[in-house]
Coordinates of N, CA, C and O in Angstrom, one line a residue:
M1 N 0.8 -1.2 0.0 CA 0.0 0.0 0.0 C 0.9 1.2 0.0 O 1.8 1.4 0.8
F2 N 0.6 2.1 -1.0 CA 1.4 3.4 -1.0 C 0.9 4.3 0.0 O -0.3 4.4 0.3
S3 N 1.9 5.1 0.6 CA 1.6 6.2 1.5 C 1.6 7.5 0.6 O 2.5 7.6 -0.3
L4 N 0.8 8.5 0.9 CA 0.7 9.7 0.1 C 1.2 10.9 0.9 O 0.9 11.1 2.0
Y5 N 2.1 11.7 0.2 CA 2.6 12.9 0.7 C 2.4 14.0 -0.2 O 2.6 13.9 -1.5
Y6 N 2.0 15.2 0.3 CA 1.8 16.4 -0.5 C 2.2 17.6 0.4 O 1.6 17.8 1.4
D7 N 3.1 18.4 -0.1 CA 3.5 19.6 0.7 C 3.9 20.6 -0.4 O 5.1 20.7 -0.7
Y8 N 3.0 21.4 -0.8 CA 3.2 22.4 -1.9 C 4.3 23.4 -1.5 O 5.2 23.7 -2.4
P9 N 4.3 24.0 -0.3 CA 5.4 25.0 0.0 C 6.8 24.4 -0.1 O 7.7 25.1 -0.4
V10 N 7.0 23.1 0.1 CA 8.3 22.5 0.1 C 8.6 21.9 -1.2 O 9.7 22.1 -1.8
N11 N 7.7 21.2 -1.8 CA 8.0 20.4 -3.0 C 7.3 20.9 -4.3 O 7.5 20.3 -5.4
G12 N 6.4 21.9 -4.2 CA 5.7 22.3 -5.3 C 4.5 21.4 -5.5 O 4.1 20.6 -4.7
D13 N 3.9 21.5 -6.7 CA 2.7 20.7 -7.0 C 3.0 19.3 -7.4 O 2.8 18.9 -8.6
V14 N 3.5 18.5 -6.4 CA 3.8 17.1 -6.7 C 3.2 16.2 -5.6 O 3.4 16.5 -4.4
L15 N 2.5 15.2 -6.0 CA 2.0 14.2 -5.0 C 2.9 13.0 -5.1 O 3.2 12.4 -6.1
F16 N 3.4 12.7 -3.9 CA 4.4 11.5 -3.8 C 3.6 10.3 -3.3 O 3.0 10.4 -2.2
L17 N 3.7 9.2 -4.0 CA 3.2 7.9 -3.6 C 4.4 7.1 -3.1 O 5.2 6.7 -4.0
V18 N 4.5 6.9 -1.8 CA 5.8 6.3 -1.3 C 5.5 4.8 -1.0 O 4.5 4.5 -0.2
N19 N 6.3 3.9 -1.5 CA 6.2 2.5 -1.2 C 7.2 2.0 -0.2 O 6.9 1.4 0.8
E20 N 8.5 2.3 -0.5 CA 9.6 1.9 0.4 C 10.4 3.1 0.7 O 11.4 3.4 0.0
P21 N 10.2 3.8 1.8 CA 10.9 5.1 2.1 C 12.4 4.8 2.5 O 13.2 5.7 2.4
S22 N 12.7 3.6 2.8 CA 14.1 3.3 3.2 C 15.0 3.0 2.0 O 16.2 2.9 2.1
L23 N 14.4 2.9 0.8 CA 15.2 2.5 -0.4 C 15.4 3.7 -1.3 O 14.5 4.6 -1.4
Y24 N 16.5 3.8 -1.9 CA 16.8 4.9 -2.8 C 16.7 4.4 -4.2 O 17.2 3.4 -4.6
P25 N 16.0 5.2 -5.1 CA 15.8 4.7 -6.5 C 17.2 4.8 -7.2 O 18.0 5.7 -7.0
D26 N 17.3 3.8 -8.1 CA 18.5 3.8 -9.0 C 18.1 4.1 -10.5 O 19.0 4.2 -11.3
R27 N 16.8 4.1 -10.7 CA 16.4 4.5 -12.1 C 15.0 5.0 -12.0 O 14.3 4.7 -11.0
S28 N 14.5 5.6 -13.0 CA 13.1 6.1 -13.1 C 12.6 6.0 -14.5 O 13.3 5.9 -15.5
E29 N 11.3 6.0 -14.6 CA 10.6 6.0 -15.8 C 9.5 7.1 -15.8 O 8.7 7.1 -14.9
T30 N 9.5 7.9 -16.8 CA 8.5 9.0 -16.8 C 7.5 8.8 -18.0 O 7.8 8.5 -19.1
K31 N 6.2 8.9 -17.6 CA 5.1 8.8 -18.5 C 4.2 10.0 -18.3 O 3.5 10.0 -17.4
G32 N 4.3 11.0 -19.2 CA 3.5 12.2 -19.1 C 3.8 12.9 -17.8 O 5.0 13.3 -17.6
D33 N 2.9 13.1 -16.9 CA 3.0 13.8 -15.7 C 3.4 12.9 -14.5 O 3.3 13.3 -13.4
V34 N 3.7 11.6 -14.8 CA 4.0 10.6 -13.8 C 5.4 10.1 -13.9 O 5.8 9.7 -15.0
T35 N 6.1 10.0 -12.8 CA 7.5 9.4 -12.8 C 7.5 8.3 -11.8 O 7.1 8.5 -10.6
I36 N 7.8 7.1 -12.3 CA 7.9 5.9 -11.4 C 9.4 5.7 -11.1 O 10.2 5.6 -11.9
C37 N 9.6 5.6 -9.8 CA 11.0 5.4 -9.3 C 11.2 3.9 -8.8 O 10.4 3.4 -8.1
Y38 N 12.3 3.4 -9.3 CA 12.6 2.0 -9.0 C 14.0 1.8 -8.3 O 14.9 2.6 -8.5
Q39 N 14.1 0.7 -7.5 CA 15.4 0.2 -7.1 C 15.4 -1.2 -7.6 O 14.7 -2.1 -7.1
G40 N 16.2 -1.4 -8.7 CA 16.1 -2.7 -9.4 C 14.7 -2.8 -10.0 O 14.3 -1.9 -10.8
D41 N 14.0 -3.9 -9.7 CA 12.7 -4.1 -10.3 C 11.6 -3.6 -9.3 O 10.4 -3.7 -9.6
K42 N 12.0 -3.2 -8.1 CA 11.0 -2.8 -7.1 C 10.6 -1.4 -7.2 O 11.5 -0.5 -7.3
I43 N 9.3 -1.1 -7.2 CA 8.9 0.3 -7.2 C 9.1 0.9 -5.8 O 8.5 0.4 -4.8
V44 N 9.9 2.0 -5.8 CA 10.1 2.7 -4.5 C 9.1 3.7 -4.3 O 8.6 4.0 -3.2
G45 N 8.6 4.4 -5.3 CA 7.6 5.4 -5.2 C 7.2 5.9 -6.6 O 7.8 5.6 -7.6
I46 N 6.2 6.7 -6.6 CA 5.6 7.3 -7.8 C 5.4 8.8 -7.5 O 4.8 9.2 -6.5
N47 N 5.8 9.7 -8.4 CA 5.6 11.1 -8.3 C 4.6 11.5 -9.4 O 4.8 11.3 -10.6
I48 N 3.6 12.2 -8.9 CA 2.6 12.7 -9.9 C 2.7 14.2 -9.9 O 2.4 14.9 -8.8
F49 N 3.1 14.8 -11.0 CA 3.3 16.2 -11.1 C 2.0 16.9 -11.6 O 1.1 16.3 -12.2
K50 N 1.8 18.2 -11.2 CA 0.7 19.0 -11.6 C -0.6 18.4 -11.1 O -1.7 18.6 -11.8
I51 N -0.6 17.8 -9.9 CA -1.8 17.1 -9.4 C -2.9 18.2 -9.1 O -4.1 17.9 -9.1
G52 N -2.4 19.4 -8.8 CA -3.3 20.5 -8.4 C -4.2 20.9 -9.6 O -5.3 21.6 -9.3
E53 N -3.9 20.5 -10.8 CA -4.8 20.8 -11.9 C -6.0 19.9 -12.0 O -6.9 20.2 -12.7
T54 N -5.9 18.8 -11.2 CA -7.0 17.8 -11.2 C -7.7 17.8 -9.9 O -9.0 17.7 -9.9
V55 N -7.0 18.0 -8.8 CA -7.7 18.0 -7.5 C -6.9 18.9 -6.5 O -5.7 19.1 -6.6
K56 N -7.6 19.6 -5.7 CA -7.0 20.6 -4.7 C -6.7 19.8 -3.4 O -7.6 19.3 -2.8
L57 N -5.5 19.8 -3.0 CA -5.0 19.2 -1.8 C -4.6 20.2 -0.8 O -3.7 21.1 -1.1
K58 N -5.1 20.2 0.4 CA -4.8 21.2 1.4 C -3.8 20.7 2.4 O -3.3 21.4 3.3
T59 N -3.5 19.4 2.4 CA -2.7 18.8 3.4 C -1.2 19.1 3.1 O -0.8 19.1 1.9
N60 N -0.4 19.4 4.2 CA 1.0 19.6 4.0 C 1.7 18.4 4.8 O 1.8 18.5 6.0
G61 N 2.1 17.4 4.1 CA 2.7 16.3 4.7 C 2.0 15.0 4.4 O 1.4 14.8 3.3
L62 N 2.1 14.0 5.3 CA 1.5 12.7 5.1 C -0.1 12.8 5.1 O -0.7 13.5 5.9
I63 N -0.6 12.2 4.1 CA -2.1 12.1 4.0 C -2.4 10.7 4.6 O -2.3 9.7 3.9
V64 N -2.8 10.7 5.8 CA -2.9 9.4 6.6 C -4.1 8.6 6.0 O -3.9 7.4 5.9
T65 N -5.2 9.2 5.8 CA -6.4 8.4 5.4 C -7.0 9.1 4.1 O -8.0 9.8 4.2
P66 N -6.4 8.8 2.9 CA -7.0 9.3 1.7 C -8.4 8.8 1.5 O -8.7 7.6 1.7
D67 N -9.3 9.7 1.2 CA -10.7 9.3 1.0 C -10.8 8.6 -0.4 O -10.0 8.7 -1.2
D68 N -12.0 7.9 -0.6 CA -12.2 7.2 -1.8 C -12.1 8.0 -3.0 O -11.7 7.6 -4.1
K69 N -12.7 9.3 -2.9 CA -12.7 10.2 -4.1 C -11.3 10.5 -4.5 O -11.0 10.6 -5.7
L70 N -10.4 10.8 -3.6 CA -9.0 11.1 -3.9 C -8.3 9.9 -4.6 O -7.6 10.0 -5.6
V71 N -8.6 8.7 -4.0 CA -8.0 7.5 -4.6 C -8.5 7.3 -6.1 O -7.7 7.0 -7.0
D72 N -9.8 7.6 -6.3 CA -10.3 7.5 -7.7 C -9.6 8.5 -8.6 O -9.3 8.2 -9.8
V73 N -9.4 9.7 -8.1 CA -8.7 10.7 -8.9 C -7.3 10.3 -9.3 O -6.8 10.4 -10.4
I74 N -6.6 9.7 -8.3 CA -5.2 9.3 -8.5 C -5.2 8.1 -9.5 O -4.4 8.1 -10.4
N75 N -6.1 7.2 -9.4 CA -6.2 6.1 -10.3 C -6.5 6.6 -11.7 O -5.9 6.1 -12.7
A76 N -7.3 7.6 -11.8 CA -7.6 8.1 -13.1 C -6.4 8.8 -13.8 O -6.2 8.7 -15.0
V77 N -5.7 9.5 -12.9 CA -4.5 10.2 -13.4 C -3.4 9.2 -13.9 O -2.8 9.3 -14.9
L78 N -3.2 8.2 -13.1 CA -2.3 7.1 -13.5 C -2.7 6.5 -14.8 O -1.8 6.3 -15.7
A79 N -4.0 6.1 -14.9 CA -4.4 5.5 -16.2 C -4.3 6.4 -17.4 O -3.9 6.0 -18.5
K80 N -4.6 7.7 -17.2 CA -4.5 8.7 -18.2 C -3.1 8.8 -18.8 O -2.8 9.0 -20.0
N81 N -2.1 8.6 -17.9 CA -0.7 8.7 -18.2 C -0.1 7.4 -18.6 O 1.2 7.3 -18.7
G82 N -0.9 6.4 -18.7 CA -0.4 5.1 -19.2 C 0.3 4.3 -18.2 O 1.1 3.4 -18.5
V83 N 0.0 4.5 -16.9 CA 0.6 3.7 -15.8 C -0.3 2.7 -15.3 O -1.4 2.9 -14.9
D84 N 0.1 1.4 -15.4 CA -0.7 0.3 -15.1 C -0.6 -0.1 -13.7 O -0.2 -1.2 -13.3
I85 N -1.0 0.8 -12.8 CA -1.0 0.6 -11.4 C -2.3 1.2 -10.8 O -2.7 2.3 -11.2
K86 N -3.0 0.5 -9.9 CA -4.2 1.0 -9.4 C -4.2 0.8 -7.9 O -3.9 -0.2 -7.3
L87 N -4.5 2.0 -7.2 CA -4.5 2.0 -5.7 C -5.8 1.4 -5.2 O -6.9 1.6 -5.8
D88 N -5.7 0.6 -4.1 CA -6.9 0.2 -3.4 C -7.4 1.3 -2.5 O -6.6 2.2 -2.2
Y89 N -8.6 1.2 -2.1 CA -9.1 2.1 -1.1 C -8.5 1.9 0.2 O -8.1 0.8 0.6
Y90 N -8.3 2.9 1.0 CA -7.6 2.9 2.3 C -8.7 2.6 3.4 O -9.5 3.4 3.6
R91 N -8.5 1.4 4.0 CA -9.4 1.0 5.1 C -8.8 0.9 6.5 O -9.4 0.6 7.4
S92 N -7.5 1.3 6.5 CA -6.8 1.3 7.8 C -5.7 2.4 7.7 O -5.0 2.5 6.7
S93 N -5.6 3.2 8.8 CA -4.5 4.2 8.8 C -3.2 3.7 9.3 O -2.2 4.3 9.2
G94 N -3.3 2.5 10.0 CA -2.1 2.0 10.6 C -1.9 2.5 12.1 O -0.9 2.1 12.7
Y95 N -2.8 3.3 12.5 CA -2.7 3.9 13.9 C -3.9 3.4 14.6 O -5.1 3.7 14.3
Q96 N -3.7 2.5 15.6 CA -4.8 1.8 16.3 C -4.7 2.1 17.8 O -3.7 2.3 18.4
V97 N -5.9 2.1 18.4 CA -6.0 2.4 19.8 C -5.9 1.0 20.6 O -6.6 0.0 20.2
G98 N -5.0 1.0 21.5 CA -4.8 -0.2 22.4 C -5.0 0.1 23.8 O -4.9 1.2 24.3
K99 N -5.4 -0.9 24.6 CA -5.6 -0.8 26.0 C -4.4 -1.4 26.7 O -4.0 -2.6 26.4
I100 N -3.8 -0.7 27.7 CA -2.7 -1.3 28.5 C -3.3 -2.3 29.5 O -4.1 -2.0 30.3
V101 N -2.8 -3.5 29.4 CA -3.3 -4.6 30.3 C -2.3 -4.9 31.3 O -2.6 -5.5 32.4
S102 N -1.0 -4.6 31.1 CA 0.0 -4.8 32.2 C 1.3 -4.0 31.9 O 1.6 -3.7 30.7
L103 N 2.0 -3.7 32.9 CA 3.2 -2.9 32.8 C 4.3 -3.6 33.7 O 3.9 -4.1 34.8
E104 N 5.5 -3.7 33.3 CA 6.6 -4.2 34.1 C 7.9 -3.4 33.8 O 8.0 -2.8 32.7
E105 N 8.7 -3.4 34.8 CA 10.0 -2.7 34.6 C 10.8 -3.3 33.5 O 10.9 -4.6 33.4
H106 N 11.4 -2.5 32.7 CA 12.4 -3.0 31.7 C 13.7 -3.4 32.4 O 14.2 -2.6 33.1
P107 N 14.1 -4.6 32.1 CA 15.3 -5.1 32.9 C 16.6 -4.4 32.5 O 17.6 -4.5 33.3
L108 N 16.6 -3.7 31.3 CA 17.9 -3.1 30.9 C 17.8 -1.6 30.8 O 18.7 -0.9 30.3
D109 N 16.6 -1.0 31.2 CA 16.4 0.4 31.1 C 15.5 0.9 32.2 O 14.3 0.6 32.2
A110 N 16.1 1.5 33.2 CA 15.4 1.9 34.4 C 14.3 2.9 34.2 O 13.4 3.0 35.0
K111 N 14.4 3.6 33.1 CA 13.4 4.7 32.8 C 12.2 4.1 31.9 O 11.3 4.9 31.6
A112 N 12.3 2.9 31.5 CA 11.3 2.3 30.5 C 10.5 1.3 31.2 O 10.9 0.6 32.2
N113 N 9.3 1.1 30.6 CA 8.4 0.0 31.0 C 8.2 -0.9 29.8 O 8.1 -0.5 28.7
I114 N 8.1 -2.2 30.1 CA 7.5 -3.2 29.1 C 6.0 -3.1 29.2 O 5.5 -3.1 30.3
V115 N 5.4 -2.9 28.0 CA 4.0 -2.6 28.0 C 3.3 -3.7 27.2 O 3.7 -4.1 26.1
H116 N 2.2 -4.3 27.8 CA 1.4 -5.3 27.1 C 0.1 -4.6 26.8 O -0.6 -4.0 27.7
L117 N -0.4 -4.8 25.6 CA -1.6 -4.1 25.1 C -2.6 -5.1 24.5 O -2.2 -6.1 24.0
D118 N -3.8 -4.7 24.6 CA -4.9 -5.5 23.9 C -5.6 -4.6 22.9 O -5.9 -3.4 23.2
F119 N -5.7 -5.0 21.7 CA -6.4 -4.3 20.6 C -7.8 -4.8 20.3 O -8.3 -4.6 19.2
G120 N -8.4 -5.3 21.3 CA -9.8 -5.7 21.2 C -10.0 -7.1 20.6 O -11.2 -7.6 20.5
D121 N -8.9 -7.8 20.3 CA -9.1 -9.2 19.8 C -8.6 -10.2 20.8 O -8.6 -11.4 20.4
G122 N -8.2 -9.8 22.0 CA -7.8 -10.8 23.0 C -6.4 -11.2 22.9 O -5.9 -12.0 23.7
K123 N -5.7 -10.8 21.9 CA -4.3 -11.1 21.7 C -3.4 -10.0 22.3 O -3.5 -8.9 21.8
E124 N -2.5 -10.4 23.2 CA -1.6 -9.4 23.8 C -0.5 -9.0 22.9 O 0.1 -9.9 22.3
V125 N -0.2 -7.8 22.8 CA 0.9 -7.3 22.0 C 1.9 -6.6 22.9 O 1.5 -5.9 23.9
E126 N 3.2 -6.8 22.7 CA 4.2 -6.3 23.6 C 5.0 -5.1 22.9 O 5.3 -5.2 21.7
T127 N 5.4 -4.2 23.7 CA 6.3 -3.1 23.3 C 7.0 -2.6 24.6 O 6.8 -3.1 25.7
F128 N 7.7 -1.5 24.4 CA 8.3 -0.8 25.6 C 8.3 0.7 25.3 O 8.2 1.1 24.2
S129 N 8.3 1.4 26.4 CA 8.1 2.9 26.3 C 8.7 3.6 27.5 O 8.7 3.0 28.6
R130 N 9.2 4.8 27.3 CA 9.7 5.7 28.4 C 8.6 6.7 28.8 O 8.9 7.5 29.7
Y131 N 7.5 6.7 28.2 CA 6.5 7.7 28.5 C 6.1 7.5 30.0 O 5.8 6.4 30.5
P132 N 6.0 8.6 30.8 CA 5.7 8.5 32.2 C 4.3 8.4 32.6 O 4.0 8.1 33.8
N133 N 3.3 8.6 31.7 CA 1.9 8.6 32.0 C 1.2 7.3 31.7 O 0.0 7.3 31.5
L134 N 1.9 6.2 31.7 CA 1.3 5.0 31.4 C 0.7 4.3 32.6 O 1.3 4.2 33.6
E135 N -0.5 3.8 32.5 CA -1.2 3.1 33.6 C -2.0 2.0 33.0 O -2.6 2.1 31.9
V136 N -2.1 0.9 33.8 CA -3.0 -0.2 33.4 C -4.4 0.3 33.2 O -4.9 1.0 34.1
G137 N -5.0 -0.1 32.1 CA -6.4 0.3 31.9 C -6.6 1.5 31.0 O -7.6 1.7 30.4
K138 N -5.5 2.3 30.8 CA -5.5 3.4 29.9 C -5.5 3.0 28.5 O -4.9 2.0 28.1
L139 N -6.1 3.8 27.6 CA -6.0 3.7 26.2 C -4.9 4.5 25.6 O -4.7 5.7 26.1
V140 N -4.2 4.0 24.7 CA -3.1 4.7 24.0 C -3.2 4.5 22.5 O -3.9 3.6 22.1
V141 N -2.6 5.4 21.7 CA -2.6 5.2 20.3 C -1.2 4.7 19.9 O -0.2 5.2 20.3
C142 N -1.2 3.6 19.0 CA 0.0 3.0 18.6 C 0.1 2.9 17.1 O -1.0 2.8 16.4
V143 N 1.3 3.0 16.6 CA 1.5 2.8 15.1 C 1.8 1.3 15.0 O 2.6 0.8 15.7
R144 N 1.2 0.7 14.0 CA 1.3 -0.8 13.8 C 2.4 -1.1 12.8 O 2.8 -0.2 12.0
D145 N 2.7 -2.3 12.7 CA 3.8 -2.8 11.8 C 3.4 -2.5 10.4 O 2.3 -2.8 9.9
G146 N 4.4 -1.9 9.7 CA 4.2 -1.5 8.3 C 3.6 -0.2 8.0 O 3.5 0.2 6.8
A147 N 3.1 0.5 9.0 CA 2.5 1.8 8.8 C 3.5 2.9 8.6 O 4.6 2.9 9.2
M148 N 3.1 3.9 7.8 CA 4.0 5.1 7.6 C 3.8 6.1 8.7 O 2.7 6.4 9.1
K149 N 4.9 6.6 9.2 CA 4.8 7.6 10.3 C 4.9 9.0 9.6 O 5.3 9.2 8.5
F150 N 4.5 10.0 10.4 CA 4.5 11.4 9.9 C 5.9 11.9 9.5 O 6.0 12.8 8.8
D151 N 7.0 11.3 10.1 CA 8.3 11.7 9.8 C 8.8 11.1 8.5 O 10.0 11.3 8.1
G152 N 8.0 10.3 7.8 CA 8.4 9.7 6.5 C 9.1 8.4 6.6 O 9.5 7.8 5.6
T153 N 9.2 7.8 7.8 CA 9.7 6.5 8.0 C 8.6 5.5 8.2 O 7.5 5.8 8.6
K154 N 8.9 4.2 7.9 CA 7.9 3.2 8.1 C 8.2 2.4 9.4 O 9.4 2.0 9.6
F155 N 7.2 2.2 10.2 CA 7.5 1.4 11.4 C 7.5 -0.1 11.1 O 6.6 -0.6 10.5
K156 N 8.5 -0.7 11.6 CA 8.6 -2.2 11.5 C 8.8 -2.8 12.8 O 9.7 -2.4 13.6
A157 N 8.0 -3.8 13.1 CA 8.1 -4.5 14.4 C 9.5 -5.3 14.4 O 10.0 -5.8 13.4
E158 N 10.1 -5.3 15.6 CA 11.4 -5.9 15.7 C 11.6 -6.3 17.2 O 10.7 -6.0 18.1
I159 N 12.6 -7.0 17.5 CA 13.0 -7.4 18.8 C 14.3 -6.6 19.2 O 15.3 -6.7 18.5
I160 N 14.2 -5.8 20.2 CA 15.3 -5.0 20.6 C 15.7 -5.4 22.1 O 14.9 -5.3 23.0
R161 N 16.9 -5.8 22.2 CA 17.5 -6.3 23.5 C 16.5 -7.3 24.1 O 16.2 -7.2 25.3
N162 N 16.1 -8.3 23.3 CA 15.3 -9.4 23.8 C 13.8 -9.0 24.1 O 13.1 -9.8 24.7
I163 N 13.4 -7.7 23.8 CA 12.1 -7.3 24.1 C 11.4 -7.0 22.8 O 11.9 -6.4 21.9
H164 N 10.2 -7.6 22.7 CA 9.4 -7.4 21.4 C 9.0 -5.9 21.3 O 8.4 -5.3 22.3
H165 N 9.2 -5.3 20.2 CA 8.7 -4.0 19.9 C 7.7 -4.1 18.7 O 8.0 -3.7 17.6
D166 N 6.5 -4.6 19.1 CA 5.5 -5.0 18.1 C 4.8 -3.7 17.6 O 4.3 -3.7 16.4
V167 N 4.7 -2.7 18.4 CA 4.0 -1.5 18.1 C 4.8 -0.3 18.7 O 5.7 -0.6 19.5
E168 N 4.5 0.9 18.4 CA 5.1 2.0 19.0 C 4.1 3.0 19.5 O 3.2 3.4 18.7
L169 N 4.2 3.3 20.8 CA 3.2 4.3 21.4 C 3.5 5.7 20.8 O 4.7 6.0 20.6
C170 N 2.5 6.5 20.6 CA 2.6 7.8 20.0 C 2.3 8.9 21.0 O 1.3 8.8 21.8
S171 N 3.0 10.0 20.9 CA 2.7 11.2 21.6 C 1.7 12.0 20.8 O 1.5 11.7 19.6
G172 N 1.2 13.1 21.4 CA 0.3 13.9 20.7 C 1.0 14.6 19.5 O 0.4 14.8 18.4
K173 N 2.2 15.0 19.7 CA 3.0 15.7 18.6 C 3.2 14.8 17.5 O 3.1 15.1 16.3
E174 N 3.5 13.5 17.8 CA 3.7 12.5 16.7 C 2.5 12.3 15.9 O 2.5 12.0 14.7
L175 N 1.3 12.4 16.5 CA 0.0 12.2 15.9 C -0.5 13.5 15.2 O -1.5 13.5 14.6
R176 N 0.3 14.6 15.5 CA -0.1 15.9 14.9 C -1.4 16.5 15.5 O -2.2 17.1 14.8
V177 N -1.7 16.1 16.8 CA -2.9 16.6 17.4 C -2.6 17.7 18.5 O -3.5 18.4 18.9
N178 N -1.4 17.7 19.0 CA -1.0 18.8 19.9 C 0.6 18.9 19.8 O 1.2 18.2 19.0
D179 N 1.2 19.6 20.7 CA 2.6 19.8 20.7 C 3.3 19.0 21.8 O 4.5 19.2 22.0
D180 N 2.6 18.1 22.5 CA 3.2 17.4 23.6 C 4.0 16.2 23.1 O 3.4 15.3 22.5
L181 N 5.3 16.2 23.3 CA 6.2 15.1 22.9 C 6.6 14.3 24.1 O 7.3 13.3 23.9
S182 N 6.2 14.7 25.3 CA 6.8 14.1 26.5 C 6.0 12.9 27.1 O 6.4 12.3 28.0
S183 N 4.7 12.8 26.6 CA 3.9 11.7 27.1 C 3.1 11.1 26.0 O 2.9 11.6 24.9
A184 N 2.6 9.9 26.4 CA 1.7 9.2 25.4 C 0.4 9.9 25.3 O -0.2 10.4 26.3
F185 N -0.1 9.9 24.1 CA -1.4 10.6 23.9 C -2.5 9.6 24.3 O -2.6 8.5 24.0
I186 N -3.4 10.1 25.2 CA -4.5 9.4 25.7 C -5.8 9.8 25.0 O -6.3 10.9 25.2
P187 N -6.3 9.0 24.1 CA -7.5 9.4 23.3 C -8.8 9.3 24.2 O -8.9 8.4 25.1
E188 N -9.8 10.1 23.8 CA -11.1 10.0 24.5 C -12.2 9.6 23.5 O -12.1 10.0 22.3
G189 N -13.1 8.8 23.9 CA -14.2 8.4 23.0 C -13.9 7.3 22.1 O -14.6 7.0 21.1
Y190 N -12.8 6.6 22.4 CA -12.4 5.4 21.6 C -12.5 4.1 22.4 O -12.6 4.2 23.7
A191 N -12.4 3.0 21.7 CA -12.4 1.7 22.4 C -11.2 1.0 21.8 O -10.7 1.3 20.8
A192 N -10.7 0.0 22.6 CA -9.6 -0.8 22.1 C -9.9 -1.4 20.8 O -10.9 -2.0 20.6
G193 N -9.0 -1.3 19.8 CA -9.2 -1.8 18.5 C -9.6 -0.8 17.5 O -9.5 -1.1 16.3
D194 N -10.0 0.4 17.9 CA -10.5 1.4 17.0 C -9.3 1.9 16.2 O -8.2 2.0 16.7
D195 N -9.6 2.3 14.9 CA -8.6 3.0 14.1 C -8.7 4.5 14.5 O -9.7 5.1 14.5
F196 N -7.5 5.0 14.9 CA -7.5 6.4 15.4 C -7.9 7.4 14.4 O -8.6 8.4 14.7
F197 N -7.5 7.2 13.2 CA -7.8 8.2 12.1 C -9.0 7.8 11.2 O -9.5 8.7 10.4
L198 N -9.5 6.6 11.4 CA -10.7 6.2 10.6 C -11.7 5.7 11.5 O -11.8 4.5 11.9
P199 N -12.6 6.6 12.0 CA -13.6 6.2 12.9 C -14.6 5.2 12.3 O -14.8 5.2 11.1
S200 N -15.2 4.4 13.2 CA -16.1 3.3 12.7 C -17.3 4.0 12.1 O -17.8 5.0 12.5
K201 N -17.7 3.4 10.9 CA -18.9 3.9 10.2 C -20.2 3.3 10.8 O -20.2 2.1 11.2

């Protein structure tokens, strides 16, 4: 699934479809207003130029949850320029609300806790965090494996110093909802398992 970026003041009228942000392209192919960037045979990303002539985008940065109309416009532009790629509709933002079910001291970091979370499916997920406002029973927002973050990197689950880092807890600033970077963002009006950016219909 491509992640979408648009920042007119920084990049001009270009919509970036990012597939692998950690890879650098070694070749590109341009078809009309569309440039496809590759590393070997793998598509790293797609740049759509002059997108503002087709649709007005007000977002500066990551478009977390492109609506279906925008996806339709993008697919139409790709087809018009002879690019045989079609985006699926976005049904997950990659940012999910989890409930803290237990906390324990990190054996190798006195300032961190090992955090176990439930996302509404009864399966516990493990991570660790230094945020000071964590309590059992609280809800927090986490970025899940494979999701694009606002800083342009993709979160990947891993094991760090023998502790599973399956998800990453987010601050308000990381979620672009406030300027607080020192504590985990505690959402209101959500339940465990909810998508933070795509409310249930």
